[in-house]
Amino acid sequence: MQEKTDPRIYRTKLMLRNALIELLEEKGLEAITIRDLMQQAGLNRSTFYLHYRDKYDLLERSKEDMLKDILEIVSDIDPVHIMNFAARNEPHPVFLELFDFFTQHAVFFKVLLGPKGDPAYPVQVKQIMLQHIFNKLSLLQSDQIAMPREFIIAYLASANLGVIQHWLEHGMQISPREMALLITRMATFGPLQTYGLKGE
């Protein structure tokens, strides 16, 4: 989560981040000037340079803050617990917290993970998922693994990120709770069974 700091500084940084995201959505990073940011945020240039070197610094530090928050949210998840919640047809609490977080920062993630965002950012988010899933699955005994671990990890990370991006791009029409349940079920049963298909 965000580090504790002076509320006025936090508010200023939030205003600058929101201004950046709004302008990214409108015109893309290269076209944004510091003057644009100041006008959008209602602040002056000296205030900006108290906190950031330039627009790239603002973007990178905003991205880093969000990645840290995602990592903190998912750090406690346990693959076995996911299966237990799926068996009860309930969303895993960590997935619910994660989708609540994406909802709270919807504009940020819609832009940064979308076509006008930074192409490297989805890769960074996916890398967090890859590393996190790898660490968790590595704790399981080898005789519990029915196929190479790296393929499962790649599938889960890519699928989860793809679902999140699709949800954001299409206006988040499904509630965070429904999305959390969807991810919980897909992680346990796979997409086809979650969809409702059954073998003959």
mmCIF file of C-alpha atoms in Angstrom:
data_model
loop_
_atom_site.group_PDB
_atom_site.id
_atom_site.type_symbol
_atom_site.label_atom_id
_atom_site.label_comp_id
_atom_site.label_asym_id
_atom_site.label_seq_id
_atom_site.Cartn_x
_atom_site.Cartn_y
_atom_site.Cartn_z
ATOM 1 C CA MET A 1 0.000 0.000 0.000
ATOM 2 C CA GLN A 2 1.008 3.665 -0.136
ATOM 3 C CA GLU A 3 3.695 4.690 2.328
ATOM 4 C CA LYS A 4 2.566 6.991 5.117
ATOM 5 C CA THR A 5 3.427 10.576 4.281
ATOM 6 C CA ASP A 6 2.184 14.117 4.717
ATOM 7 C CA PRO A 7 -1.464 14.156 3.523
ATOM 8 C CA ARG A 8 -0.785 17.311 1.500
ATOM 9 C CA ILE A 9 2.097 15.664 -0.348
ATOM 10 C CA TYR A 10 0.038 12.550 -0.969
ATOM 11 C CA ARG A 11 -2.829 14.677 -2.317
ATOM 12 C CA THR A 12 -0.464 16.616 -4.602
ATOM 13 C CA LYS A 13 1.068 13.427 -5.996
ATOM 14 C CA LEU A 14 -2.376 11.934 -6.516
ATOM 15 C CA MET A 15 -3.497 15.036 -8.410
ATOM 16 C CA LEU A 16 -0.427 14.846 -10.632
ATOM 17 C CA ARG A 17 -0.870 11.137 -11.265
ATOM 18 C CA ASN A 18 -4.548 11.593 -12.115
ATOM 19 C CA ALA A 19 -3.692 14.470 -14.454
ATOM 20 C CA LEU A 20 -1.089 12.326 -16.194
ATOM 21 C CA ILE A 21 -3.509 9.433 -16.667
ATOM 22 C CA GLU A 22 -6.253 11.682 -18.024
ATOM 23 C CA LEU A 23 -3.826 13.203 -20.513
ATOM 24 C CA LEU A 24 -2.406 9.811 -21.464
ATOM 25 C CA GLU A 25 -5.902 8.670 -22.333
ATOM 26 C CA GLU A 26 -6.449 11.818 -24.375
ATOM 27 C CA LYS A 27 -3.196 12.315 -26.272
ATOM 28 C CA GLY A 28 -0.462 9.822 -25.339
ATOM 29 C CA LEU A 29 2.733 10.373 -23.353
ATOM 30 C CA GLU A 30 4.949 11.978 -25.993
ATOM 31 C CA ALA A 31 2.479 14.790 -26.661
ATOM 32 C CA ILE A 32 2.089 15.717 -22.990
ATOM 33 C CA THR A 33 3.947 18.760 -21.700
ATOM 34 C CA ILE A 34 4.604 19.843 -18.122
ATOM 35 C CA ARG A 35 2.347 22.805 -18.815
ATOM 36 C CA ASP A 36 -0.441 20.389 -19.792
ATOM 37 C CA LEU A 37 0.034 18.517 -16.526
ATOM 38 C CA MET A 38 -0.050 21.697 -14.462
ATOM 39 C CA GLN A 39 -3.196 22.946 -16.140
ATOM 40 C CA GLN A 40 -4.901 19.583 -15.758
ATOM 41 C CA ALA A 41 -3.926 19.261 -12.087
ATOM 42 C CA GLY A 42 -4.437 22.931 -11.213
ATOM 43 C CA LEU A 43 -0.912 23.211 -9.816
ATOM 44 C CA ASN A 44 2.214 25.231 -10.648
ATOM 45 C CA ARG A 45 5.491 24.088 -12.170
ATOM 46 C CA SER A 46 7.492 24.555 -8.982
ATOM 47 C CA THR A 47 5.174 22.132 -7.184
ATOM 48 C CA PHE A 48 5.753 19.528 -9.866
ATOM 49 C CA TYR A 49 9.541 19.780 -9.664
ATOM 50 C CA LEU A 50 9.465 19.389 -5.900
ATOM 51 C CA HIS A 51 8.436 15.773 -6.478
ATOM 52 C CA TYR A 52 9.435 14.680 -9.993
ATOM 53 C CA ARG A 53 12.211 15.299 -12.527
ATOM 54 C CA ASP A 54 9.940 15.145 -15.556
ATOM 55 C CA LYS A 55 6.825 13.433 -16.912
ATOM 56 C CA TYR A 56 8.725 10.171 -17.378
ATOM 57 C CA ASP A 57 9.736 10.165 -13.724
ATOM 58 C CA LEU A 58 6.118 10.775 -12.719
ATOM 59 C CA LEU A 59 4.949 7.905 -14.890
ATOM 60 C CA GLU A 60 7.618 5.455 -13.716
ATOM 61 C CA ARG A 61 7.087 6.161 -10.043
ATOM 62 C CA SER A 62 3.313 5.910 -10.426
ATOM 63 C CA LYS A 63 3.726 2.550 -12.144
ATOM 64 C CA GLU A 64 6.082 1.338 -9.430
ATOM 65 C CA ASP A 65 3.642 2.325 -6.679
ATOM 66 C CA MET A 66 0.848 0.371 -8.323
ATOM 67 C CA LEU A 67 3.026 -2.688 -8.868
ATOM 68 C CA LYS A 68 4.012 -2.658 -5.196
ATOM 69 C CA ASP A 69 0.344 -2.522 -4.217
ATOM 70 C CA ILE A 70 -0.518 -5.450 -6.496
ATOM 71 C CA LEU A 71 2.338 -7.497 -5.074
ATOM 72 C CA GLU A 72 1.245 -6.769 -1.530
ATOM 73 C CA ILE A 73 -2.310 -7.869 -2.295
ATOM 74 C CA VAL A 74 -1.396 -11.170 -3.939
ATOM 75 C CA SER A 75 1.481 -12.093 -1.644
ATOM 76 C CA ASP A 76 -0.693 -14.078 0.786
ATOM 77 C CA ILE A 77 -2.609 -16.175 -1.719
ATOM 78 C CA ASP A 78 -2.355 -19.977 -1.527
ATOM 79 C CA PRO A 79 -3.202 -22.252 -4.505
ATOM 80 C CA VAL A 80 -4.887 -24.798 -2.228
ATOM 81 C CA HIS A 81 -7.081 -22.097 -0.706
ATOM 82 C CA ILE A 82 -8.166 -21.069 -4.210
ATOM 83 C CA MET A 83 -9.399 -24.606 -4.806
ATOM 84 C CA ASN A 84 -11.275 -24.644 -1.490
ATOM 85 C CA PHE A 85 -13.113 -21.425 -2.296
ATOM 86 C CA ALA A 86 -13.893 -22.628 -5.824
ATOM 87 C CA ALA A 87 -15.410 -25.817 -4.406
ATOM 88 C CA ARG A 88 -17.790 -23.643 -2.366
ATOM 89 C CA ASN A 89 -18.452 -21.426 -5.411
ATOM 90 C CA GLU A 90 -17.108 -18.415 -3.545
ATOM 91 C CA PRO A 91 -14.564 -15.805 -4.702
ATOM 92 C CA HIS A 92 -11.186 -16.004 -3.043
ATOM 93 C CA PRO A 93 -10.744 -12.934 -0.758
ATOM 94 C CA VAL A 94 -7.421 -12.011 -2.363
ATOM 95 C CA PHE A 95 -8.965 -11.950 -5.840
ATOM 96 C CA LEU A 96 -11.815 -9.858 -4.478
ATOM 97 C CA GLU A 97 -9.357 -7.383 -2.947
ATOM 98 C CA LEU A 98 -7.415 -7.309 -6.205
ATOM 99 C CA PHE A 99 -10.459 -6.470 -8.332
ATOM 100 C CA ASP A 100 -11.574 -3.871 -5.806
ATOM 101 C CA PHE A 101 -8.114 -2.335 -6.200
ATOM 102 C CA PHE A 102 -8.391 -2.347 -9.998
ATOM 103 C CA THR A 103 -11.820 -0.736 -9.695
ATOM 104 C CA GLN A 104 -10.475 1.985 -7.416
ATOM 105 C CA HIS A 105 -7.712 2.767 -9.933
ATOM 106 C CA ALA A 106 -9.658 1.858 -13.050
ATOM 107 C CA VAL A 107 -8.584 4.787 -15.217
ATOM 108 C CA PHE A 108 -4.907 4.213 -14.409
ATOM 109 C CA PHE A 109 -4.973 0.538 -15.345
ATOM 110 C CA LYS A 110 -7.282 0.977 -18.304
ATOM 111 C CA VAL A 111 -4.809 3.424 -19.820
ATOM 112 C CA LEU A 112 -1.534 1.777 -18.779
ATOM 113 C CA LEU A 113 -2.635 -1.729 -19.757
ATOM 114 C CA GLY A 114 -4.409 -0.534 -22.898
ATOM 115 C CA PRO A 115 -3.263 0.428 -26.417
ATOM 116 C CA LYS A 116 -2.348 4.011 -25.418
ATOM 117 C CA GLY A 117 -0.365 2.947 -22.391
ATOM 118 C CA ASP A 118 3.188 1.766 -21.917
ATOM 119 C CA PRO A 119 3.745 -1.530 -23.798
ATOM 120 C CA ALA A 120 6.195 -2.565 -21.087
ATOM 121 C CA TYR A 121 3.680 -2.233 -18.264
ATOM 122 C CA PRO A 122 1.557 -5.335 -19.004
ATOM 123 C CA VAL A 123 4.831 -7.243 -19.170
ATOM 124 C CA GLN A 124 5.780 -5.942 -15.710
ATOM 125 C CA VAL A 125 2.382 -6.865 -14.265
ATOM 126 C CA LYS A 126 2.624 -10.301 -15.836
ATOM 127 C CA GLN A 127 6.134 -10.730 -14.437
ATOM 128 C CA ILE A 128 4.812 -10.132 -10.921
ATOM 129 C CA MET A 129 2.182 -12.796 -11.523
ATOM 130 C CA LEU A 130 4.758 -15.204 -12.970
ATOM 131 C CA GLN A 131 7.141 -14.798 -10.058
ATOM 132 C CA HIS A 132 4.391 -14.947 -7.466
ATOM 133 C CA ILE A 133 2.742 -18.057 -8.924
ATOM 134 C CA PHE A 134 6.150 -19.711 -9.328
ATOM 135 C CA ASN A 135 7.018 -19.092 -5.682
ATOM 136 C CA LYS A 136 3.699 -20.491 -4.481
ATOM 137 C CA LEU A 137 3.663 -23.560 -6.716
ATOM 138 C CA SER A 138 7.265 -24.305 -5.835
ATOM 139 C CA LEU A 139 6.140 -24.974 -2.274
ATOM 140 C CA LEU A 140 4.023 -27.918 -3.428
ATOM 141 C CA GLN A 141 5.515 -31.394 -3.390
ATOM 142 C CA SER A 142 6.789 -32.569 -6.767
ATOM 143 C CA ASP A 143 4.555 -35.656 -6.789
ATOM 144 C CA GLN A 144 1.542 -33.341 -6.812
ATOM 145 C CA ILE A 145 2.581 -31.837 -10.142
ATOM 146 C CA ALA A 146 1.080 -33.639 -13.156
ATOM 147 C CA MET A 147 2.859 -31.590 -15.842
ATOM 148 C CA PRO A 148 5.797 -29.164 -16.136
ATOM 149 C CA ARG A 149 5.323 -26.322 -13.668
ATOM 150 C CA GLU A 150 6.488 -23.573 -16.033
ATOM 151 C CA PHE A 151 3.611 -24.242 -18.465
ATOM 152 C CA ILE A 152 1.020 -23.964 -15.718
ATOM 153 C CA ILE A 153 2.624 -20.767 -14.468
ATOM 154 C CA ALA A 154 2.730 -19.225 -17.951
ATOM 155 C CA TYR A 155 -0.895 -20.183 -18.586
ATOM 156 C CA LEU A 156 -2.199 -18.778 -15.299
ATOM 157 C CA ALA A 157 -0.252 -15.509 -15.558
ATOM 158 C CA SER A 158 -1.202 -14.866 -19.191
ATOM 159 C CA ALA A 159 -4.828 -15.866 -18.702
ATOM 160 C CA ASN A 160 -5.328 -13.761 -15.585
ATOM 161 C CA LEU A 161 -3.765 -10.680 -17.156
ATOM 162 C CA GLY A 162 -5.806 -11.164 -20.319
ATOM 163 C CA VAL A 163 -9.045 -11.411 -18.339
ATOM 164 C CA ILE A 164 -8.184 -8.254 -16.374
ATOM 165 C CA GLN A 165 -7.360 -6.315 -19.543
ATOM 166 C CA HIS A 166 -10.562 -7.454 -21.259
ATOM 167 C CA TRP A 167 -12.623 -6.456 -18.221
ATOM 168 C CA LEU A 168 -11.076 -2.976 -18.109
ATOM 169 C CA GLU A 169 -11.331 -2.404 -21.869
ATOM 170 C CA HIS A 170 -15.038 -3.270 -21.867
ATOM 171 C CA GLY A 171 -16.108 -0.931 -19.114
ATOM 172 C CA MET A 172 -15.977 -3.293 -16.123
ATOM 173 C CA GLN A 173 -19.582 -4.318 -16.693
ATOM 174 C CA ILE A 174 -19.146 -7.298 -14.373
ATOM 175 C CA SER A 175 -18.789 -6.534 -10.667
ATOM 176 C CA PRO A 176 -15.463 -7.058 -8.829
ATOM 177 C CA ARG A 177 -17.064 -9.902 -6.863
ATOM 178 C CA GLU A 178 -18.198 -11.677 -10.035
ATOM 179 C CA MET A 179 -14.752 -11.217 -11.574
ATOM 180 C CA ALA A 180 -13.079 -12.562 -8.436
ATOM 181 C CA LEU A 181 -15.318 -15.624 -8.567
ATOM 182 C CA LEU A 182 -14.580 -16.084 -12.274
ATOM 183 C CA ILE A 183 -10.811 -16.060 -11.665
ATOM 184 C CA THR A 184 -11.211 -18.355 -8.655
ATOM 185 C CA ARG A 185 -13.156 -20.867 -10.715
ATOM 186 C CA MET A 186 -10.958 -20.648 -13.813
ATOM 187 C CA ALA A 187 -7.797 -21.129 -11.742
ATOM 188 C CA THR A 188 -9.318 -24.318 -10.318
ATOM 189 C CA PHE A 189 -11.486 -25.807 -13.060
ATOM 190 C CA GLY A 190 -10.048 -24.227 -16.220
ATOM 191 C CA PRO A 191 -11.914 -22.010 -18.699
ATOM 192 C CA LEU A 192 -14.021 -24.660 -20.434
ATOM 193 C CA GLN A 193 -15.524 -26.161 -17.298
ATOM 194 C CA THR A 194 -16.029 -22.673 -15.846
ATOM 195 C CA TYR A 195 -17.865 -21.795 -19.050
ATOM 196 C CA GLY A 196 -20.196 -24.711 -18.400
ATOM 197 C CA LEU A 197 -18.997 -27.287 -20.908
ATOM 198 C CA LYS A 198 -19.033 -30.942 -19.859
ATOM 199 C CA GLY A 199 -17.494 -33.982 -21.433
ATOM 200 C CA GLU A 200 -19.689 -36.674 -22.906
#
